PDB file of C-alpha atoms in Angstrom:
ATOM      1  CA  ALA A   1     113.706  89.286 133.607  1.00 75.00           C
ATOM      2  CA  GLN A   2     116.910  88.326 135.871  1.00 82.00           C
ATOM      3  CA  SER A   3     120.393  85.903 134.388  1.00 90.00           C
ATOM      4  CA  VAL A   4     123.688  85.552 135.042  1.00 93.00           C
ATOM      5  CA  THR A   5     126.377  83.995 132.674  1.00 96.00           C
ATOM      6  CA  GLN A   6     129.477  82.828 134.248  1.00 97.00           C
ATOM      7  CA  LEU A   7     132.118  81.888 131.690  1.00 93.00           C
ATOM      8  CA  GLY A   8     134.335  79.567 131.751  1.00 92.00           C
ATOM      9  CA  SER A   9     133.194  76.314 133.634  1.00 95.00           C
ATOM     10  CA  HIS A  10     136.546  74.744 134.683  1.00 97.00           C
ATOM     11  CA  VAL A  11     139.447  78.070 135.728  1.00 97.00           C
ATOM     12  CA  SER A  12     143.008  76.343 136.406  1.00 97.00           C
ATOM     13  CA  VAL A  13     145.418  78.155 138.144  1.00 97.00           C
ATOM     14  CA  SER A  14     148.483  77.068 139.750  1.00 97.00           C
ATOM     15  CA  GLU A  15     149.055  77.757 143.526  1.00 97.00           C
ATOM     16  CA  GLY A  16     149.791  81.343 144.008  1.00 97.00           C
ATOM     17  CA  ALA A  17     148.059  82.799 140.432  1.00 98.00           C
ATOM     18  CA  LEU A  18     145.908  85.522 140.271  1.00 98.00           C
ATOM     19  CA  VAL A  19     142.422  84.786 140.534  1.00 98.00           C
ATOM     20  CA  LEU A  20     140.276  85.219 138.087  1.00 98.00           C
ATOM     21  CA  LEU A  21     136.469  84.253 137.803  1.00 98.00           C
ATOM     22  CA  ARG A  22     133.336  85.473 135.767  1.00 98.00           C
ATOM     23  CA  CYS A  23     130.212  87.025 136.370  1.00 97.00           C
ATOM     24  CA  ASN A  24     128.501  89.283 134.144  1.00 96.00           C
ATOM     25  CA  TYR A  25     124.367  89.897 134.748  1.00 93.00           C
ATOM     26  CA  SER A  26     121.883  91.221 132.955  1.00 89.00           C
ATOM     27  CA  SER A  27     118.524  92.325 135.675  1.00 81.00           C
ATOM     28  CA  SER A  28     116.001  95.330 134.668  1.00 74.00           C
ATOM     29  CA  VAL A  29     116.397  96.928 138.398  1.00 75.00           C
ATOM     30  CA  PRO A  30     119.829  97.366 140.020  1.00 75.00           C
ATOM     31  CA  PRO A  31     120.488  93.417 140.826  1.00 82.00           C
ATOM     32  CA  TYR A  32     121.677  92.571 144.288  1.00 87.00           C
ATOM     33  CA  LEU A  33     124.089  90.386 142.778  1.00 92.00           C
ATOM     34  CA  PHE A  34     126.337  87.252 145.592  1.00 94.00           C
ATOM     35  CA  TRP A  35     129.193  84.652 145.208  1.00 97.00           C
ATOM     36  CA  TYR A  36     128.300  81.672 146.773  1.00 97.00           C
ATOM     37  CA  VAL A  37     131.563  78.670 147.184  1.00 97.00           C
ATOM     38  CA  GLN A  38     130.264  75.196 146.827  1.00 97.00           C
ATOM     39  CA  TYR A  39     132.929  72.848 147.991  1.00 94.00           C
ATOM     40  CA  PRO A  40     132.423  68.691 147.418  1.00 89.00           C
ATOM     41  CA  ASN A  41     128.894  67.630 149.060  1.00 83.00           C
ATOM     42  CA  GLN A  42     128.774  70.022 150.846  1.00 89.00           C
ATOM     43  CA  GLY A  43     125.936  72.944 150.573  1.00 91.00           C
ATOM     44  CA  LEU A  44     126.735  76.798 149.360  1.00 95.00           C
ATOM     45  CA  GLN A  45     128.589  79.814 151.965  1.00 95.00           C
ATOM     46  CA  LEU A  46     128.538  83.116 150.888  1.00 94.00           C
ATOM     47  CA  LEU A  47     131.931  84.706 150.032  1.00 96.00           C
ATOM     48  CA  LEU A  48     130.757  88.138 149.412  1.00 94.00           C
ATOM     49  CA  LYS A  49     127.603  90.342 147.744  1.00 91.00           C
ATOM     50  CA  TYR A  50     127.187  93.794 146.251  1.00 90.00           C
ATOM     51  CA  THR A  51     123.860  95.408 146.872  1.00 80.00           C
ATOM     52  CA  SER A  52     124.468  98.921 145.588  1.00 76.00           C
ATOM     53  CA  ALA A  53     126.726 100.928 148.853  1.00 73.00           C
ATOM     54  CA  ALA A  54     129.353 100.323 147.717  1.00 83.00           C
ATOM     55  CA  THR A  55     130.922  98.997 143.862  1.00 88.00           C
ATOM     56  CA  LEU A  56     134.729  97.336 145.457  1.00 94.00           C
ATOM     57  CA  VAL A  57     133.052  94.048 147.823  1.00 94.00           C
ATOM     58  CA  LYS A  58     135.353  92.380 150.038  1.00 95.00           C
ATOM     59  CA  GLY A  59     134.443  89.023 151.594  1.00 94.00           C
ATOM     60  CA  ILE A  60     135.788  86.130 153.180  1.00 94.00           C
ATOM     61  CA  ASN A  61     139.379  83.824 152.567  1.00 94.00           C
ATOM     62  CA  GLY A  62     140.733  86.623 150.646  1.00 96.00           C
ATOM     63  CA  PHE A  63     137.902  87.377 147.739  1.00 97.00           C
ATOM     64  CA  GLU A  64     137.020  90.552 146.647  1.00 97.00           C
ATOM     65  CA  ALA A  65     134.591  91.513 143.424  1.00 97.00           C
ATOM     66  CA  GLU A  66     134.515  94.758 141.674  1.00 94.00           C
ATOM     67  CA  PHE A  67     130.565  95.179 140.387  1.00 93.00           C
ATOM     68  CA  LYS A  68     130.832  97.694 136.534  1.00 93.00           C
ATOM     69  CA  LYS A  69     127.230  98.594 135.865  1.00 90.00           C
ATOM     70  CA  SER A  70     128.672  99.858 132.581  1.00 91.00           C
ATOM     71  CA  GLU A  71     129.779  96.301 131.977  1.00 93.00           C
ATOM     72  CA  THR A  72     127.125  94.420 134.220  1.00 93.00           C
ATOM     73  CA  SER A  73     129.335  92.839 135.713  1.00 95.00           C
ATOM     74  CA  PHE A  74     130.512  91.476 138.633  1.00 96.00           C
ATOM     75  CA  HIS A  75     133.597  89.307 137.789  1.00 97.00           C
ATOM     76  CA  LEU A  76     135.806  87.551 141.550  1.00 98.00           C
ATOM     77  CA  THR A  77     139.094  87.905 142.591  1.00 98.00           C
ATOM     78  CA  LYS A  78     141.979  86.829 144.561  1.00 98.00           C
ATOM     79  CA  PRO A  79     145.509  88.124 144.153  1.00 97.00           C
ATOM     80  CA  SER A  80     146.798  84.814 145.115  1.00 97.00           C
ATOM     81  CA  ALA A  81     145.419  81.421 144.859  1.00 97.00           C
ATOM     82  CA  HIS A  82     146.069  79.130 147.862  1.00 97.00           C
ATOM     83  CA  MET A  83     144.883  74.678 147.196  1.00 96.00           C
ATOM     84  CA  SER A  84     141.914  75.217 149.750  1.00 96.00           C
ATOM     85  CA  ASP A  85     139.833  77.795 147.579  1.00 97.00           C
ATOM     86  CA  ALA A  86     139.251  74.738 145.349  1.00 97.00           C
ATOM     87  CA  ALA A  87     135.563  74.891 144.849  1.00 97.00           C
ATOM     88  CA  GLU A  88     132.936  75.445 142.993  1.00 97.00           C
ATOM     89  CA  TYR A  89     131.639  78.884 143.139  1.00 98.00           C
ATOM     90  CA  PHE A  90     128.707  80.238 142.439  1.00 97.00           C
ATOM     91  CA  CYS A  91     127.407  83.736 141.155  1.00 96.00           C
ATOM     92  CA  ALA A  92     124.057  84.810 141.285  1.00 94.00           C
ATOM     93  CA  VAL A  93     121.527  87.606 141.235  1.00 90.00           C
ATOM     94  CA  SER A  94     118.421  88.753 142.668  1.00 84.00           C
ATOM     95  CA  GLU A  95     116.087  91.684 141.879  1.00 69.00           C
ATOM     96  CA  ASP A  96     114.047  93.964 144.534  1.00 63.00           C
ATOM     97  CA  PRO A  97     114.350  90.986 146.911  1.00 62.00           C
ATOM     98  CA  GLY A  98     110.585  91.727 149.165  1.00 66.00           C
ATOM     99  CA  THR A  99     109.619  89.601 152.183  1.00 63.00           C
ATOM    100  CA  ALA A 100     111.597  86.841 150.541  1.00 70.00           C
ATOM    101  CA  SER A 101     114.184  86.825 148.216  1.00 77.00           C
ATOM    102  CA  LYS A 102     115.200  84.029 144.892  1.00 82.00           C
ATOM    103  CA  LEU A 103     118.271  84.236 143.563  1.00 87.00           C
ATOM    104  CA  THR A 104     119.151  83.221 139.771  1.00 89.00           C
ATOM    105  CA  PHE A 105     122.429  80.964 139.959  1.00 94.00           C
ATOM    106  CA  GLY A 106     124.637  81.544 136.931  1.00 95.00           C
ATOM    107  CA  THR A 107     125.467  77.711 135.852  1.00 96.00           C
ATOM    108  CA  GLY A 108     129.124  78.016 137.824  1.00 97.00           C
ATOM    109  CA  THR A 109     132.593  78.254 137.667  1.00 97.00           C
ATOM    110  CA  ARG A 110     135.140  75.568 138.594  1.00 97.00           C
ATOM    111  CA  LEU A 111     138.325  76.476 140.082  1.00 97.00           C
ATOM    112  CA  GLN A 112     140.887  73.417 140.337  1.00 97.00           C
ATOM    113  CA  VAL A 113     144.029  75.243 140.972  1.00 97.00           C
ATOM    114  CA  THR A 114     147.343  73.638 140.695  1.00 96.00           C
ATOM    115  CA  LEU A 115     150.882  73.197 142.539  1.00 92.00           C
TER     116      LEU A 115
ATOM    117  CA  ASP B   1     129.754  75.793 161.181  1.00 51.00           C
ATOM    118  CA  THR B   2     126.330  76.598 159.834  1.00 59.00           C
ATOM    119  CA  GLU B   3     123.169  77.816 161.050  1.00 90.00           C
ATOM    120  CA  VAL B   4     120.858  75.506 159.265  1.00 96.00           C
ATOM    121  CA  THR B   5     120.742  72.440 160.131  1.00 96.00           C
ATOM    122  CA  GLN B   6     119.460  70.124 157.595  1.00 97.00           C
ATOM    123  CA  THR B   7     118.623  65.832 158.541  1.00 97.00           C
ATOM    124  CA  PRO B   8     119.340  63.133 157.300  1.00 97.00           C
ATOM    125  CA  LYS B   9     122.709  64.282 155.474  1.00 96.00           C
ATOM    126  CA  HIS B  10     121.984  61.060 153.454  1.00 97.00           C
ATOM    127  CA  LEU B  11     118.349  59.454 153.054  1.00 96.00           C
ATOM    128  CA  VAL B  12     118.792  55.918 150.413  1.00 96.00           C
ATOM    129  CA  MET B  13     114.692  55.294 149.127  1.00 93.00           C
ATOM    130  CA  GLY B  14     112.681  53.240 147.272  1.00 91.00           C
ATOM    131  CA  MET B  15     109.675  54.495 145.012  1.00 90.00           C
ATOM    132  CA  THR B  16     106.871  53.187 146.958  1.00 89.00           C
ATOM    133  CA  ASN B  17     108.347  54.589 150.435  1.00 90.00           C
ATOM    134  CA  LYS B  18     107.522  57.734 151.369  1.00 95.00           C
ATOM    135  CA  LYS B  19     110.153  59.464 153.457  1.00 96.00           C
ATOM    136  CA  SER B  20     110.967  63.613 154.421  1.00 97.00           C
ATOM    137  CA  LEU B  21     113.217  65.944 154.913  1.00 98.00           C
ATOM    138  CA  LYS B  22     114.188  67.714 157.456  1.00 98.00           C
ATOM    139  CA  CYS B  23     115.948  71.990 158.116  1.00 98.00           C
ATOM    140  CA  GLU B  24     116.222  73.667 161.173  1.00 97.00           C
ATOM    141  CA  GLN B  25     117.714  77.555 161.880  1.00 96.00           C
ATOM    142  CA  HIS B  26     117.486  79.393 164.915  1.00 89.00           C
ATOM    143  CA  MET B  27     118.784  82.904 163.347  1.00 88.00           C
ATOM    144  CA  GLY B  28     115.171  84.967 163.272  1.00 87.00           C
ATOM    145  CA  HIS B  29     115.076  84.505 159.285  1.00 88.00           C
ATOM    146  CA  ARG B  30     110.767  84.648 158.577  1.00 87.00           C
ATOM    147  CA  ALA B  31     112.028  83.594 154.662  1.00 90.00           C
ATOM    148  CA  MET B  32     112.554  80.021 154.159  1.00 94.00           C
ATOM    149  CA  TYR B  33     114.001  77.910 150.649  1.00 95.00           C
ATOM    150  CA  TRP B  34     114.242  73.846 149.389  1.00 97.00           C
ATOM    151  CA  TYR B  35     116.376  73.978 146.209  1.00 96.00           C
ATOM    152  CA  LYS B  36     117.274  71.215 144.740  1.00 97.00           C
ATOM    153  CA  GLN B  37     120.941  70.244 142.756  1.00 96.00           C
ATOM    154  CA  LYS B  38     121.486  67.587 140.691  1.00 96.00           C
ATOM    155  CA  ALA B  39     125.670  66.788 140.016  1.00 92.00           C
ATOM    156  CA  LYS B  40     127.776  69.915 138.775  1.00 89.00           C
ATOM    157  CA  LYS B  41     124.540  71.151 138.262  1.00 93.00           C
ATOM    158  CA  PRO B  42     123.615  75.197 140.525  1.00 94.00           C
ATOM    159  CA  PRO B  43     120.268  75.090 142.270  1.00 95.00           C
ATOM    160  CA  GLU B  44     117.207  75.051 141.409  1.00 94.00           C
ATOM    161  CA  LEU B  45     114.243  77.073 143.841  1.00 93.00           C
ATOM    162  CA  MET B  46     112.162  74.044 144.483  1.00 96.00           C
ATOM    163  CA  PHE B  47     109.715  76.330 147.190  1.00 96.00           C
ATOM    164  CA  VAL B  48     110.357  79.552 148.752  1.00 93.00           C
ATOM    165  CA  TYR B  49     108.296  79.874 152.592  1.00 93.00           C
ATOM    166  CA  SER B  50     107.591  83.274 154.060  1.00 89.00           C
ATOM    167  CA  TYR B  51     106.630  84.465 157.204  1.00 89.00           C
ATOM    168  CA  GLU B  52     105.398  80.541 157.110  1.00 92.00           C
ATOM    169  CA  LYS B  53     103.181  80.750 153.756  1.00 93.00           C
ATOM    170  CA  LEU B  54     103.822  79.249 150.821  1.00 94.00           C
ATOM    171  CA  SER B  55     105.024  81.623 148.244  1.00 90.00           C
ATOM    172  CA  ILE B  56     106.448  80.198 145.773  1.00 89.00           C
ATOM    173  CA  ASN B  57     106.437  77.364 144.351  1.00 92.00           C
ATOM    174  CA  GLU B  58     108.054  76.509 141.058  1.00 91.00           C
ATOM    175  CA  SER B  59     105.779  73.872 139.233  1.00 92.00           C
ATOM    176  CA  VAL B  60     107.162  71.505 141.175  1.00 96.00           C
ATOM    177  CA  PRO B  61     105.590  67.464 141.110  1.00 95.00           C
ATOM    178  CA  SER B  62     103.321  66.669 143.565  1.00 95.00           C
ATOM    179  CA  ARG B  63     105.281  63.755 144.634  1.00 96.00           C
ATOM    180  CA  PHE B  64     107.325  66.194 146.189  1.00 97.00           C
ATOM    181  CA  SER B  65     105.190  68.787 149.422  1.00 97.00           C
ATOM    182  CA  PRO B  66     106.546  71.106 151.963  1.00 98.00           C
ATOM    183  CA  GLU B  67     104.987  72.143 154.849  1.00 97.00           C
ATOM    184  CA  CYS B  68     106.569  74.990 156.960  1.00 96.00           C
ATOM    185  CA  PRO B  69     105.774  73.995 161.328  1.00 95.00           C
ATOM    186  CA  ASN B  70     106.611  77.453 162.506  1.00 93.00           C
ATOM    187  CA  SER B  71     109.459  79.997 161.714  1.00 90.00           C
ATOM    188  CA  SER B  72     112.203  77.622 162.332  1.00 95.00           C
ATOM    189  CA  LEU B  73     111.226  74.077 160.782  1.00 97.00           C
ATOM    190  CA  LEU B  74     110.853  74.051 157.745  1.00 98.00           C
ATOM    191  CA  ASN B  75     110.413  70.344 155.818  1.00 98.00           C
ATOM    192  CA  LEU B  76     109.940  68.420 152.715  1.00 98.00           C
ATOM    193  CA  HIS B  77     108.216  64.734 152.432  1.00 98.00           C
ATOM    194  CA  LEU B  78     108.186  62.760 150.069  1.00 97.00           C
ATOM    195  CA  HIS B  79     106.507  60.246 148.335  1.00 94.00           C
ATOM    196  CA  ALA B  80     106.517  58.027 145.363  1.00 93.00           C
ATOM    197  CA  LEU B  81     109.617  59.466 143.863  1.00 94.00           C
ATOM    198  CA  GLN B  82     110.783  58.964 141.380  1.00 95.00           C
ATOM    199  CA  PRO B  83     115.178  57.917 139.866  1.00 95.00           C
ATOM    200  CA  GLU B  84     115.733  61.332 138.428  1.00 96.00           C
ATOM    201  CA  ASP B  85     115.114  62.944 141.468  1.00 97.00           C
ATOM    202  CA  SER B  86     117.982  61.972 143.374  1.00 97.00           C
ATOM    203  CA  ALA B  87     119.590  65.462 143.402  1.00 97.00           C
ATOM    204  CA  LEU B  88     120.802  67.144 146.551  1.00 96.00           C
ATOM    205  CA  TYR B  89     118.614  69.366 147.925  1.00 97.00           C
ATOM    206  CA  LEU B  90     119.178  71.919 150.473  1.00 97.00           C
ATOM    207  CA  CYS B  91     117.791  73.527 152.712  1.00 97.00           C
ATOM    208  CA  ALA B  92     118.066  78.502 152.468  1.00 95.00           C
ATOM    209  CA  SER B  93     117.052  81.066 154.795  1.00 93.00           C
ATOM    210  CA  SER B  94     116.963  85.233 154.914  1.00 90.00           C
ATOM    211  CA  GLN B  95     115.737  88.020 156.669  1.00 76.00           C
ATOM    212  CA  PRO B  96     118.205  88.095 159.225  1.00 49.00           C
ATOM    213  CA  HIS B  97     116.957  91.308 161.289  1.00 46.00           C
ATOM    214  CA  ARG B  98     112.500  90.095 162.384  1.00 48.00           C
ATOM    215  CA  GLY B  99     109.738  92.274 159.543  1.00 53.00           C
ATOM    216  CA  THR B 100     112.160  93.723 158.102  1.00 58.00           C
ATOM    217  CA  LYS B 101     113.438  93.711 154.316  1.00 60.00           C
ATOM    218  CA  THR B 102     115.598  91.361 153.176  1.00 60.00           C
ATOM    219  CA  THR B 103     119.059  91.869 152.343  1.00 68.00           C
ATOM    220  CA  GLY B 104     118.790  89.356 149.698  1.00 76.00           C
ATOM    221  CA  GLU B 105     121.196  86.176 150.258  1.00 86.00           C
ATOM    222  CA  LEU B 106     120.904  83.176 151.225  1.00 91.00           C
ATOM    223  CA  PHE B 107     122.546  80.938 154.603  1.00 93.00           C
ATOM    224  CA  PHE B 108     122.246  77.389 152.874  1.00 95.00           C
ATOM    225  CA  GLY B 109     122.901  74.253 154.985  1.00 96.00           C
ATOM    226  CA  GLU B 110     124.745  71.715 154.173  1.00 95.00           C
ATOM    227  CA  GLY B 111     122.473  69.585 152.245  1.00 96.00           C
ATOM    228  CA  SER B 112     120.475  66.236 152.488  1.00 97.00           C
ATOM    229  CA  ARG B 113     121.533  63.690 149.385  1.00 96.00           C
ATOM    230  CA  LEU B 114     119.009  61.881 148.254  1.00 97.00           C
ATOM    231  CA  THR B 115     119.043  58.697 145.755  1.00 96.00           C
ATOM    232  CA  VAL B 116     115.808  57.454 144.969  1.00 95.00           C
ATOM    233  CA  LEU B 117     116.248  53.085 144.180  1.00 93.00           C
TER     234      LEU B 117
END
């Protein structure tokens, strides 16, 4: 069965500092991996996705993630945090989606950005 | 702006009421989903419709009844709910192109926040 583990339920960084949110996956087949962001009282917005085309994936709002098979990781990074990045971030995994995608979400990491 | 529209945004209902949540997408997607999200928790899958047919039911209680009238619409009918059913209900869709295999990402609506008194 597929799963993802997000290390750290809460991460706090200063504005302008590096953002690193950790995600490790478990999957018996090559996975499809995703990072979603959720702002308060809103739905989930896709930040980026890995579907085996390239190991370094660039997403929206300056975020990127690197797929490392040897470490079974898909960590999310951003070189310089902005106040507007404060939100909940979810890593998710899907095995071969077929005609519908059953995503399994991690428990989430709340990013706090301080002045 | 999201291309998955959910109504209503907020709903308060009593335990004896019957209400419905609605979801609409016009992206040509052929898979649609209902998720339930409690505060400070990740979304939990409830139902999946693929080509207007129910393909996944994650052992959801029968007081939740999904319906997919056509490829653009998804409803969730609610009856005799319990206070613990209070949550954010998220609709999502996937499959960017008609007739092709999905690339896996889901497109979410803003959600309907349900409070059961």
